[in-house]
PDB file of C-alpha atoms in Angstrom:
ATOM      1  CA  MET A   1       2.264 -31.184  12.255  1.00 36.00           C
ATOM      2  CA  PRO A   2      -0.418 -28.740  13.471  1.00 43.00           C
ATOM      3  CA  GLU A   3       0.452 -25.097  14.035  1.00 50.00           C
ATOM      4  CA  PRO A   4       1.011 -24.215  17.720  1.00 56.00           C
ATOM      5  CA  LEU A   5      -1.971 -22.543  19.350  1.00 70.00           C
ATOM      6  CA  ILE A   6      -1.480 -18.818  19.833  1.00 86.00           C
ATOM      7  CA  GLY A   7      -2.699 -17.616  23.199  1.00 89.00           C
ATOM      8  CA  THR A   8      -3.639 -14.122  24.367  1.00 91.00           C
ATOM      9  CA  HIS A   9      -2.548 -12.950  27.808  1.00 91.00           C
ATOM     10  CA  ALA A  10      -3.611 -10.219  30.197  1.00 90.00           C
ATOM     11  CA  HIS A  11      -0.815  -7.789  31.078  1.00 92.00           C
ATOM     12  CA  PRO A  12      -0.543  -5.483  34.074  1.00 90.00           C
ATOM     13  CA  LEU A  13      -0.459  -1.696  33.795  1.00 86.00           C
ATOM     14  CA  PRO A  14       2.176  -0.607  33.147  1.00 78.00           C
ATOM     15  CA  SER A  15       3.476  -3.680  31.332  1.00 86.00           C
ATOM     16  CA  ALA A  16       7.255  -3.534  31.290  1.00 88.00           C
ATOM     17  CA  THR A  17       7.507  -6.584  29.048  1.00 90.00           C
ATOM     18  CA  LEU A  18       5.055  -5.329  26.442  1.00 93.00           C
ATOM     19  CA  CYS A  19       6.403  -1.769  26.453  1.00 91.00           C
ATOM     20  CA  ALA A  20       9.967  -3.021  25.992  1.00 89.00           C
ATOM     21  CA  ARG A  21       8.841  -5.078  23.001  1.00 91.00           C
ATOM     22  CA  LEU A  22       6.895  -2.165  21.511  1.00 92.00           C
ATOM     23  CA  VAL A  23       9.966   0.084  21.777  1.00 90.00           C
ATOM     24  CA  THR A  24      11.739  -2.280  19.364  1.00 89.00           C
ATOM     25  CA  CYS A  25       8.897  -1.710  16.873  1.00 91.00           C
ATOM     26  CA  LEU A  26       9.041   2.105  16.855  1.00 90.00           C
ATOM     27  CA  PRO A  27       7.814   4.201  15.181  1.00 91.00           C
ATOM     28  CA  SER A  28       5.144   1.765  13.929  1.00 93.00           C
ATOM     29  CA  SER A  29       4.062   0.912  17.483  1.00 94.00           C
ATOM     30  CA  LEU A  30       3.989   4.528  18.693  1.00 93.00           C
ATOM     31  CA  PRO A  31       0.206   4.988  19.289  1.00 94.00           C
ATOM     32  CA  LEU A  32      -0.136   1.896  21.485  1.00 95.00           C
ATOM     33  CA  LEU A  33       3.179   2.409  23.284  1.00 93.00           C
ATOM     34  CA  ARG A  34       2.412   5.987  24.226  1.00 90.00           C
ATOM     35  CA  ARG A  35      -1.147   5.086  25.296  1.00 92.00           C
ATOM     36  CA  LEU A  36       0.275   2.473  27.651  1.00 92.00           C
ATOM     37  CA  ARG A  37       2.767   4.989  29.033  1.00 88.00           C
ATOM     38  CA  PHE A  38      -0.011   7.533  29.588  1.00 86.00           C
ATOM     39  CA  ALA A  39      -2.367   5.100  31.359  1.00 85.00           C
ATOM     40  CA  PRO A  40      -0.766   5.211  34.861  1.00 82.00           C
ATOM     41  CA  SER A  41      -1.215   9.004  34.972  1.00 81.00           C
ATOM     42  CA  SER A  42      -4.960   8.575  34.458  1.00 80.00           C
ATOM     43  CA  PRO A  43      -5.892   5.273  36.177  1.00 80.00           C
ATOM     44  CA  SER A  44      -9.063   3.484  35.055  1.00 85.00           C
ATOM     45  CA  ALA A  45     -10.532   0.391  36.690  1.00 85.00           C
ATOM     46  CA  SER A  46     -11.981  -0.681  33.326  1.00 84.00           C
ATOM     47  CA  ALA A  47      -8.678  -0.474  31.395  1.00 88.00           C
ATOM     48  CA  HIS A  48      -7.192  -3.734  30.159  1.00 87.00           C
ATOM     49  CA  VAL A  49      -4.069  -4.724  28.247  1.00 92.00           C
ATOM     50  CA  LEU A  50      -4.005  -7.806  26.054  1.00 93.00           C
ATOM     51  CA  ALA A  51      -1.143  -9.286  24.032  1.00 94.00           C
ATOM     52  CA  THR A  52      -0.126 -12.524  22.375  1.00 94.00           C
ATOM     53  CA  LEU A  53       3.141 -12.147  24.292  1.00 92.00           C
ATOM     54  CA  PRO A  54       3.315 -13.723  27.751  1.00 90.00           C
ATOM     55  CA  PRO A  55       3.879 -11.176  30.546  1.00 87.00           C
ATOM     56  CA  GLU A  56       7.038 -12.925  31.697  1.00 83.00           C
ATOM     57  CA  GLY A  57       8.950 -12.791  28.406  1.00 72.00           C
ATOM     58  CA  TYR A  58       9.133 -11.759  24.764  1.00 60.00           C
ATOM     59  CA  GLY A  59       7.986 -15.112  23.368  1.00 61.00           C
ATOM     60  CA  GLN A  60       7.532 -15.344  19.596  1.00 70.00           C
ATOM     61  CA  ALA A  61       8.922 -12.907  17.045  1.00 79.00           C
ATOM     62  CA  HIS A  62       5.478 -11.782  15.876  1.00 89.00           C
ATOM     63  CA  PHE A  63       2.697 -10.570  18.146  1.00 94.00           C
ATOM     64  CA  ALA A  64      -0.433  -8.456  18.436  1.00 96.00           C
ATOM     65  CA  ALA A  65      -1.433  -6.269  21.378  1.00 96.00           C
ATOM     66  CA  ALA A  66      -4.214  -3.936  22.484  1.00 95.00           C
ATOM     67  CA  TYR A  67      -5.179  -1.423  25.141  1.00 94.00           C
ATOM     68  CA  ILE A  68      -8.947  -1.411  25.785  1.00 91.00           C
ATOM     69  CA  ASP A  69     -11.012   0.839  28.036  1.00 89.00           C
ATOM     70  CA  GLU A  70     -14.699   0.670  27.169  1.00 81.00           C
ATOM     71  CA  ALA A  71     -15.496   3.285  29.846  1.00 80.00           C
ATOM     72  CA  LEU A  72     -13.998   6.020  27.647  1.00 81.00           C
ATOM     73  CA  GLY A  73     -17.401   6.274  25.983  1.00 75.00           C
ATOM     74  CA  SER A  74     -17.470   8.630  22.993  1.00 76.00           C
ATOM     75  CA  ASN A  75     -13.665   8.970  23.029  1.00 81.00           C
ATOM     76  CA  THR A  76     -11.402   6.366  21.443  1.00 89.00           C
ATOM     77  CA  GLN A  77     -11.767   3.187  23.520  1.00 90.00           C
ATOM     78  CA  GLY A  78      -9.011   0.996  22.167  1.00 92.00           C
ATOM     79  CA  TRP A  79      -5.711   0.812  20.293  1.00 96.00           C
ATOM     80  CA  VAL A  80      -4.390  -2.272  18.483  1.00 97.00           C
ATOM     81  CA  PHE A  81      -0.924  -3.037  17.117  1.00 97.00           C
ATOM     82  CA  SER A  82       0.205  -5.939  14.963  1.00 95.00           C
ATOM     83  CA  CYS A  83       3.645  -6.783  13.611  1.00 92.00           C
ATOM     84  CA  VAL A  84       2.147  -6.777  10.121  1.00 93.00           C
ATOM     85  CA  GLU A  85       2.573  -2.990  10.350  1.00 94.00           C
ATOM     86  CA  LEU A  86       6.366  -3.227  10.427  1.00 90.00           C
ATOM     87  CA  PRO A  87       8.321  -2.348   7.263  1.00 84.00           C
ATOM     88  CA  GLU A  88       8.657  -5.217   4.831  1.00 71.00           C
ATOM     89  CA  GLU A  89      12.392  -5.589   5.422  1.00 55.00           C
ATOM     90  CA  GLU A  90      11.613  -6.289   9.097  1.00 51.00           C
ATOM     91  CA  GLY A  91       9.357  -9.207   8.225  1.00 49.00           C
ATOM     92  CA  GLY A  92       5.985  -7.489   8.536  1.00 45.00           C
ATOM     93  CA  HIS A  93       4.624  -8.170   5.070  1.00 50.00           C
ATOM     94  CA  GLU A  94       6.368 -11.496   4.560  1.00 52.00           C
ATOM     95  CA  ARG A  95       4.650 -13.033   7.578  1.00 71.00           C
ATOM     96  CA  THR A  96       1.130 -11.763   7.023  1.00 82.00           C
ATOM     97  CA  GLY A  97      -0.354 -15.194   7.731  1.00 87.00           C
ATOM     98  CA  GLU A  98       1.342 -15.502  11.109  1.00 89.00           C
ATOM     99  CA  CYS A  99       0.470 -11.924  12.021  1.00 91.00           C
ATOM    100  CA  ALA A 100      -3.151 -12.603  11.061  1.00 92.00           C
ATOM    101  CA  ALA A 101      -3.215 -15.563  13.452  1.00 93.00           C
ATOM    102  CA  HIS A 102      -2.019 -13.325  16.305  1.00 94.00           C
ATOM    103  CA  VAL A 103      -4.668 -10.697  15.532  1.00 95.00           C
ATOM    104  CA  ALA A 104      -7.329 -13.413  15.389  1.00 94.00           C
ATOM    105  CA  SER A 105      -6.294 -14.699  18.827  1.00 94.00           C
ATOM    106  CA  LEU A 106      -6.362 -11.182  20.265  1.00 94.00           C
ATOM    107  CA  LEU A 107      -9.841 -10.481  18.865  1.00 93.00           C
ATOM    108  CA  ARG A 108     -11.196 -13.845  20.043  1.00 91.00           C
ATOM    109  CA  ALA A 109     -10.145 -12.957  23.589  1.00 89.00           C
ATOM    110  CA  LEU A 110     -11.896  -9.637  23.255  1.00 85.00           C
ATOM    111  CA  ARG A 111     -15.061 -11.274  21.960  1.00 82.00           C
ATOM    112  CA  SER A 112     -15.423 -14.204  24.289  1.00 73.00           C
ATOM    113  CA  GLY A 113     -14.041 -12.846  27.533  1.00 58.00           C
ATOM    114  CA  VAL A 114     -11.761 -15.890  27.881  1.00 36.00           C
ATOM    115  CA  SER A 115      -9.062 -13.553  29.198  1.00 38.00           C
ATOM    116  CA  ASP A 116      -9.520 -12.354  32.768  1.00 40.00           C
ATOM    117  CA  ALA A 117      -8.670  -8.884  31.458  1.00 38.00           C
ATOM    118  CA  LEU A 118     -12.150  -8.603  29.969  1.00 40.00           C
ATOM    119  CA  ALA A 119     -14.271  -8.613  33.110  1.00 44.00           C
ATOM    120  CA  SER A 120     -16.294  -5.563  32.076  1.00 47.00           C
ATOM    121  CA  PRO A 121     -20.050  -6.341  31.889  1.00 48.00           C
ATOM    122  CA  ALA A 122     -20.240  -4.340  28.660  1.00 46.00           C
ATOM    123  CA  LEU A 123     -17.918  -6.844  26.997  1.00 43.00           C
ATOM    124  CA  GLU A 124     -18.799 -10.152  28.649  1.00 41.00           C
ATOM    125  CA  GLY A 125     -20.405 -12.639  26.305  1.00 41.00           C
ATOM    126  CA  GLY A 126     -19.414 -10.616  23.260  1.00 40.00           C
ATOM    127  CA  ARG A 127     -21.881  -7.780  23.786  1.00 47.00           C
ATOM    128  CA  GLY A 128     -21.429  -4.134  22.864  1.00 76.00           C
ATOM    129  CA  SER A 129     -19.262  -2.194  20.444  1.00 84.00           C
ATOM    130  CA  LEU A 130     -15.938  -0.397  20.729  1.00 87.00           C
ATOM    131  CA  LEU A 131     -14.374   2.579  18.964  1.00 91.00           C
ATOM    132  CA  LEU A 132     -10.801   1.688  18.025  1.00 95.00           C
ATOM    133  CA  GLY A 133      -8.350   4.370  16.926  1.00 94.00           C
ATOM    134  CA  ASN A 134      -5.218   4.387  14.786  1.00 95.00           C
ATOM    135  CA  VAL A 135      -6.026   1.006  13.225  1.00 97.00           C
ATOM    136  CA  HIS A 136      -3.380   0.593  10.545  1.00 96.00           C
ATOM    137  CA  ALA A 137      -4.467  -0.065   6.961  1.00 96.00           C
ATOM    138  CA  LEU A 138      -2.467  -3.332   7.059  1.00 94.00           C
ATOM    139  CA  THR A 139      -4.107  -4.537  10.290  1.00 96.00           C
ATOM    140  CA  LEU A 140      -7.702  -3.620   9.414  1.00 96.00           C
ATOM    141  CA  PRO A 141      -8.118  -6.373   6.743  1.00 95.00           C
ATOM    142  CA  LEU A 142      -7.257  -8.946   9.428  1.00 95.00           C
ATOM    143  CA  PHE A 143     -10.508  -8.173  11.294  1.00 95.00           C
ATOM    144  CA  PRO A 144     -13.340 -10.673  10.660  1.00 93.00           C
ATOM    145  CA  GLU A 145     -15.677  -9.796   7.828  1.00 91.00           C
ATOM    146  CA  GLY A 146     -18.713  -7.883   9.049  1.00 93.00           C
ATOM    147  CA  SER A 147     -17.213  -6.939  12.423  1.00 93.00           C
ATOM    148  CA  VAL A 148     -16.594  -3.305  11.434  1.00 93.00           C
ATOM    149  CA  GLU A 149     -19.817  -1.319  11.833  1.00 92.00           C
ATOM    150  CA  GLN A 150     -18.373   2.049  10.819  1.00 92.00           C
ATOM    151  CA  ARG A 151     -15.037   3.321   9.625  1.00 93.00           C
ATOM    152  CA  TYR A 152     -13.631   6.845   9.556  1.00 92.00           C
ATOM    153  CA  GLY A 153     -10.666   7.797   7.397  1.00 93.00           C
ATOM    154  CA  PRO A 154      -8.209   7.051   6.060  1.00 95.00           C
ATOM    155  CA  TRP A 155      -5.773   9.446   7.678  1.00 95.00           C
ATOM    156  CA  ARG A 156      -2.184   9.813   6.502  1.00 95.00           C
ATOM    157  CA  LYS A 157       0.248   9.396   9.368  1.00 96.00           C
ATOM    158  CA  TYR A 158       3.194  11.769   9.721  1.00 96.00           C
ATOM    159  CA  ILE A 159       6.039  10.844  12.074  1.00 94.00           C
ATOM    160  CA  PHE A 160       8.085  13.458  13.957  1.00 94.00           C
ATOM    161  CA  SER A 161      11.379  12.811  15.714  1.00 90.00           C
ATOM    162  CA  HIS A 162      13.361  15.134  17.941  1.00 84.00           C
ATOM    163  CA  ALA A 163      16.179  15.141  15.390  1.00 83.00           C
ATOM    164  CA  SER A 164      13.936  15.904  12.402  1.00 86.00           C
ATOM    165  CA  LEU A 165      11.923  18.796  13.871  1.00 87.00           C
ATOM    166  CA  SER A 166      12.473  22.081  12.092  1.00 84.00           C
ATOM    167  CA  ALA A 167      13.873  25.072  13.966  1.00 81.00           C
ATOM    168  CA  ALA A 168      11.526  27.136  16.101  1.00 77.00           C
ATOM    169  CA  SER A 169       9.624  29.730  14.104  1.00 81.00           C
ATOM    170  CA  THR A 170       8.297  33.152  15.047  1.00 81.00           C
ATOM    171  CA  PRO A 171       4.894  34.296  13.779  1.00 82.00           C
ATOM    172  CA  SER A 172       4.572  37.459  11.767  1.00 74.00           C
ATOM    173  CA  GLY A 173       2.394  40.105  13.352  1.00 66.00           C
ATOM    174  CA  GLY A 174       0.848  43.468  12.879  1.00 66.00           C
ATOM    175  CA  GLU A 175       2.356  46.658  14.184  1.00 65.00           C
ATOM    176  CA  GLY A 176       2.498  46.662  17.975  1.00 67.00           C
ATOM    177  CA  GLU A 177       1.449  43.008  18.341  1.00 79.00           C
ATOM    178  CA  HIS A 178       3.225  40.890  20.909  1.00 87.00           C
ATOM    179  CA  TRP A 179       2.701  37.101  21.138  1.00 91.00           C
ATOM    180  CA  THR A 180       3.219  34.850  24.120  1.00 93.00           C
ATOM    181  CA  PHE A 181       3.327  31.042  24.085  1.00 95.00           C
ATOM    182  CA  ARG A 182       1.894  29.137  27.033  1.00 96.00           C
ATOM    183  CA  PRO A 183      -0.440  26.196  27.820  1.00 97.00           C
ATOM    184  CA  VAL A 184      -4.165  26.488  27.149  1.00 97.00           C
ATOM    185  CA  GLN A 185      -5.905  27.673  30.335  1.00 97.00           C
ATOM    186  CA  PRO A 186      -8.932  25.861  31.856  1.00 96.00           C
ATOM    187  CA  HIS A 187     -11.287  28.761  31.150  1.00 96.00           C
ATOM    188  CA  GLU A 188     -10.296  28.593  27.442  1.00 97.00           C
ATOM    189  CA  LEU A 189     -11.337  24.963  26.933  1.00 97.00           C
ATOM    190  CA  PRO A 190     -14.961  25.775  25.990  1.00 96.00           C
ATOM    191  CA  LEU A 191     -13.604  27.848  23.089  1.00 96.00           C
ATOM    192  CA  VAL A 192     -11.416  24.931  21.973  1.00 97.00           C
ATOM    193  CA  MET A 193     -14.417  22.601  22.039  1.00 95.00           C
ATOM    194  CA  ALA A 194     -16.610  25.068  20.155  1.00 95.00           C
ATOM    195  CA  ARG A 195     -14.070  25.359  17.326  1.00 94.00           C
ATOM    196  CA  SER A 196     -13.712  21.585  16.800  1.00 91.00           C
ATOM    197  CA  SER A 197     -15.949  19.241  14.819  1.00 85.00           C
ATOM    198  CA  ILE A 198     -14.667  16.299  16.891  1.00 85.00           C
ATOM    199  CA  SER A 199     -16.454  15.628  20.162  1.00 82.00           C
ATOM    200  CA  ARG A 200     -14.016  15.776  23.084  1.00 86.00           C
ATOM    201  CA  THR A 201     -14.834  16.450  26.717  1.00 88.00           C
ATOM    202  CA  GLU A 202     -13.429  19.323  28.743  1.00 92.00           C
ATOM    203  CA  GLY A 203     -12.008  16.861  31.268  1.00 90.00           C
ATOM    204  CA  PHE A 204     -10.204  14.947  28.535  1.00 89.00           C
ATOM    205  CA  LEU A 205      -8.591  18.073  27.067  1.00 94.00           C
ATOM    206  CA  ALA A 206      -7.641  19.402  30.499  1.00 94.00           C
ATOM    207  CA  GLY A 207      -5.358  16.407  31.079  1.00 91.00           C
ATOM    208  CA  LEU A 208      -3.384  16.813  27.831  1.00 93.00           C
ATOM    209  CA  PRO A 209      -0.209  18.757  27.037  1.00 94.00           C
ATOM    210  CA  SER A 210      -1.114  21.909  25.122  1.00 97.00           C
ATOM    211  CA  MET A 211       0.342  25.053  23.618  1.00 97.00           C
ATOM    212  CA  ALA A 212      -1.330  28.348  22.732  1.00 97.00           C
ATOM    213  CA  ALA A 213      -0.253  31.516  20.969  1.00 96.00           C
ATOM    214  CA  ALA A 214      -1.867  34.413  22.774  1.00 95.00           C
ATOM    215  CA  LEU A 215      -1.975  38.064  21.895  1.00 91.00           C
ATOM    216  CA  VAL A 216      -0.770  40.288  24.728  1.00 88.00           C
ATOM    217  CA  PRO A 217      -2.308  43.727  25.153  1.00 78.00           C
ATOM    218  CA  ALA A 218      -0.009  46.492  23.956  1.00 66.00           C
ATOM    219  CA  THR A 219       2.300  47.782  26.698  1.00 58.00           C
ATOM    220  CA  PRO A 220       5.468  49.861  26.726  1.00 50.00           C
ATOM    221  CA  THR A 221       8.466  47.765  25.665  1.00 48.00           C
ATOM    222  CA  SER A 222      10.118  48.189  29.065  1.00 42.00           C
ATOM    223  CA  ASP A 223       7.069  46.652  30.787  1.00 50.00           C
ATOM    224  CA  ARG A 224       6.839  43.500  28.643  1.00 48.00           C
ATOM    225  CA  ARG A 225       7.069  40.174  30.386  1.00 50.00           C
ATOM    226  CA  PRO A 226       8.926  37.120  29.037  1.00 48.00           C
ATOM    227  CA  ASP A 227       7.236  35.264  26.152  1.00 50.00           C
ATOM    228  CA  ASN A 228       5.777  32.621  28.448  1.00 52.00           C
ATOM    229  CA  ASP A 229       4.413  35.043  31.058  1.00 50.00           C
ATOM    230  CA  ASP A 230       1.510  37.298  30.182  1.00 49.00           C
ATOM    231  CA  GLY A 231       0.105  37.865  33.654  1.00 50.00           C
ATOM    232  CA  GLY A 232      -3.148  36.199  32.606  1.00 56.00           C
ATOM    233  CA  GLU A 233      -4.067  39.107  30.326  1.00 68.00           C
ATOM    234  CA  SER A 234      -3.492  37.554  26.878  1.00 83.00           C
ATOM    235  CA  GLU A 235      -6.126  36.379  24.424  1.00 93.00           C
ATOM    236  CA  MET A 236      -5.574  32.968  22.807  1.00 96.00           C
ATOM    237  CA  LYS A 237      -5.654  32.982  18.986  1.00 96.00           C
ATOM    238  CA  SER A 238      -4.047  29.651  18.038  1.00 97.00           C
ATOM    239  CA  TRP A 239      -3.655  26.364  19.911  1.00 98.00           C
ATOM    240  CA  ALA A 240      -2.824  22.650  19.726  1.00 97.00           C
ATOM    241  CA  PHE A 241      -2.838  19.587  21.986  1.00 98.00           C
ATOM    242  CA  LEU A 242      -1.068  16.226  22.164  1.00 95.00           C
ATOM    243  CA  ASP A 243      -3.388  13.290  22.840  1.00 92.00           C
ATOM    244  CA  PRO A 244      -2.428  10.298  25.055  1.00 89.00           C
ATOM    245  CA  THR A 245      -0.589   8.689  22.106  1.00 90.00           C
ATOM    246  CA  ASP A 246       1.481  11.852  21.464  1.00 91.00           C
ATOM    247  CA  SER A 247      -0.555  12.673  18.376  1.00 94.00           C
ATOM    248  CA  LEU A 248      -1.000  16.320  17.413  1.00 96.00           C
ATOM    249  CA  ILE A 249      -4.723  17.168  17.707  1.00 95.00           C
ATOM    250  CA  SER A 250      -7.119  20.124  17.848  1.00 94.00           C
ATOM    251  CA  LEU A 251      -4.726  22.403  15.960  1.00 95.00           C
ATOM    252  CA  HIS A 252      -6.626  25.613  15.238  1.00 96.00           C
ATOM    253  CA  THR A 253      -6.002  29.263  14.415  1.00 96.00           C
ATOM    254  CA  GLU A 254      -8.740  31.851  14.511  1.00 96.00           C
ATOM    255  CA  PRO A 255      -9.594  32.883  10.906  1.00 95.00           C
ATOM    256  CA  GLU A 256      -8.502  36.527  11.178  1.00 93.00           C
ATOM    257  CA  TYR A 257      -5.022  35.452  12.390  1.00 93.00           C
ATOM    258  CA  ARG A 258      -4.251  32.806   9.771  1.00 92.00           C
ATOM    259  CA  ARG A 259      -1.342  32.937   7.291  1.00 91.00           C
ATOM    260  CA  ARG A 260       0.941  34.435   9.919  1.00 91.00           C
ATOM    261  CA  GLY A 261       2.777  31.239  10.890  1.00 93.00           C
ATOM    262  CA  LEU A 262       0.946  30.842  14.197  1.00 95.00           C
ATOM    263  CA  ALA A 263      -0.010  27.189  13.656  1.00 95.00           C
ATOM    264  CA  ARG A 264       3.562  26.240  12.820  1.00 95.00           C
ATOM    265  CA  ALA A 265       4.919  28.165  15.804  1.00 95.00           C
ATOM    266  CA  VAL A 266       2.413  26.583  18.214  1.00 97.00           C
ATOM    267  CA  ALA A 267       2.732  23.011  16.919  1.00 96.00           C
ATOM    268  CA  GLY A 268       6.519  23.224  16.718  1.00 95.00           C
ATOM    269  CA  ARG A 269       6.882  24.389  20.324  1.00 95.00           C
ATOM    270  CA  LEU A 270       4.440  21.754  21.589  1.00 96.00           C
ATOM    271  CA  LEU A 271       6.191  18.910  19.748  1.00 95.00           C
ATOM    272  CA  ARG A 272       9.652  20.098  20.746  1.00 92.00           C
ATOM    273  CA  ASP A 273       8.775  20.337  24.437  1.00 91.00           C
ATOM    274  CA  ALA A 274       7.048  16.933  24.438  1.00 87.00           C
ATOM    275  CA  LEU A 275       9.843  15.106  22.624  1.00 87.00           C
ATOM    276  CA  ALA A 276      12.546  16.643  24.787  1.00 84.00           C
ATOM    277  CA  ALA A 277      10.726  15.544  27.942  1.00 80.00           C
ATOM    278  CA  ALA A 278       9.974  12.076  26.543  1.00 72.00           C
ATOM    279  CA  GLU A 279      13.605  11.453  25.620  1.00 65.00           C
ATOM    280  CA  CYS A 280      14.611  12.263  29.179  1.00 62.00           C
ATOM    281  CA  ASP A 281      12.137   9.785  30.680  1.00 59.00           C
ATOM    282  CA  GLY A 282      13.637   6.858  28.754  1.00 60.00           C
ATOM    283  CA  HIS A 283      10.249   5.612  27.574  1.00 59.00           C
ATOM    284  CA  GLY A 284      10.910   5.291  23.887  1.00 60.00           C
ATOM    285  CA  GLY A 285       9.999   8.912  23.462  1.00 60.00           C
ATOM    286  CA  ARG A 286      11.916   9.711  20.311  1.00 81.00           C
ATOM    287  CA  TYR A 287       8.755  10.189  18.266  1.00 91.00           C
ATOM    288  CA  ALA A 288       5.411  11.955  18.006  1.00 93.00           C
ATOM    289  CA  HIS A 289       2.902  11.804  15.168  1.00 95.00           C
ATOM    290  CA  ALA A 290      -0.046  13.446  13.434  1.00 96.00           C
ATOM    291  CA  ASP A 291      -2.951  12.049  11.418  1.00 95.00           C
ATOM    292  CA  VAL A 292      -4.002  14.101   8.400  1.00 95.00           C
ATOM    293  CA  GLY A 293      -7.222  13.670   6.433  1.00 91.00           C
ATOM    294  CA  PRO A 294      -7.063  12.839   2.717  1.00 85.00           C
ATOM    295  CA  GLU A 295      -8.196  16.301   1.587  1.00 86.00           C
ATOM    296  CA  ASN A 296      -6.464  18.393   4.253  1.00 89.00           C
ATOM    297  CA  GLU A 297      -3.499  19.575   2.217  1.00 93.00           C
ATOM    298  CA  ALA A 298      -2.894  22.570   4.483  1.00 91.00           C
ATOM    299  CA  SER A 299      -2.241  20.269   7.456  1.00 93.00           C
ATOM    300  CA  ALA A 300      -0.086  18.011   5.291  1.00 94.00           C
ATOM    301  CA  ARG A 301       2.079  20.980   4.260  1.00 94.00           C
ATOM    302  CA  LEU A 302       2.321  22.070   7.903  1.00 94.00           C
ATOM    303  CA  CYS A 303       3.473  18.603   9.008  1.00 95.00           C
ATOM    304  CA  GLU A 304       6.117  18.580   6.282  1.00 95.00           C
ATOM    305  CA  ALA A 305       7.266  22.089   7.222  1.00 94.00           C
ATOM    306  CA  LEU A 306       7.658  20.907  10.832  1.00 95.00           C
ATOM    307  CA  GLY A 307       9.896  18.042   9.697  1.00 94.00           C
ATOM    308  CA  GLY A 308       7.262  15.300   9.697  1.00 95.00           C
ATOM    309  CA  ARG A 309       7.835  12.277   7.492  1.00 92.00           C
ATOM    310  CA  LYS A 310       4.944  10.514   5.766  1.00 89.00           C
ATOM    311  CA  GLU A 311       6.195   7.043   6.622  1.00 83.00           C
ATOM    312  CA  GLY A 312       3.444   5.792   8.917  1.00 83.00           C
ATOM    313  CA  GLY A 313       1.066   4.617   6.191  1.00 90.00           C
ATOM    314  CA  GLU A 314      -2.673   5.150   6.572  1.00 95.00           C
ATOM    315  CA  VAL A 315      -4.840   4.600   9.648  1.00 96.00           C
ATOM    316  CA  TRP A 316      -8.564   4.369  10.397  1.00 96.00           C
ATOM    317  CA  TRP A 317     -10.912   4.880  13.301  1.00 95.00           C
ATOM    318  CA  VAL A 318     -13.394   1.986  13.351  1.00 95.00           C
ATOM    319  CA  ARG A 319     -16.404   1.041  15.430  1.00 93.00           C
ATOM    320  CA  ILE A 320     -16.495  -2.732  15.842  1.00 91.00           C
ATOM    321  CA  ASP A 321     -19.263  -5.099  16.874  1.00 89.00           C
ATOM    322  CA  VAL A 322     -17.582  -7.162  19.581  1.00 86.00           C
ATOM    323  CA  ALA A 323     -19.996 -10.082  19.047  1.00 83.00           C
ATOM    324  CA  LEU A 324     -18.760 -10.508  15.467  1.00 84.00           C
ATOM    325  CA  LEU A 325     -15.025 -10.615  16.213  1.00 84.00           C
TER     326      LEU A 325
END
């Protein structure tokens, strides 16, 4: 008896059906789930959601899904999730063949434009390329041979939960130093961009949650403001952002202020605030994550000190030739 044909469906934004299914796959599904949750706050006419689940119900046990927005240009343009990424005891590895069939269906829809979700001229007829982010090491081999033009990574994924985060830390400082913690200000974004080797636009960073440690000019103790109020006079020395998937990015401390615990203090406050707010919104917000390069042991130690668990496997950023999917 022939195998049933697996179809790929367009989903609305936000997709309640798909998000509910992704919540059951946490934390493996975190990047795609959080990107879908972020999308309504930054609407895009070129954004599309595809899944091998029908919009009206859960359907089969295994599935693949993607969020694609080719208009994001040099930023990450797509996120893909497959049930092959689930822990082995949940059936991920045992059903690799079935999961591969779902990924193949998803990628065929992307290539051919059979789905109405792919109306963008840049994708019609299988033209163009896309930069996909957080492609799991178990999903990447399911892409057709030759379709990956470039790959960047692998990155080790650390998972943070509200329960596992370490207690808030206070940076050490020199005599008379006073630190305040507050969001990165718009006029500080050019400095953030200048300190990063990754190309990100000012507009993109401006829409993200952020946290900065800023040095407040010395004042008499009686005149000091609360830690989150510096009257606009402080000078930022360490900072971090959370991207649309709740991944810790752009973590940086100016060289002369390193080894004082600033990075841990900044990242810890940012993660704690984000996870507390996400738990309240009921959107599967129990987790955040960070991707650490293979040789970046300092960041790995920081993630572990913050309570991160290296249980997300490895992920890649890949540029794919849509015509070869």
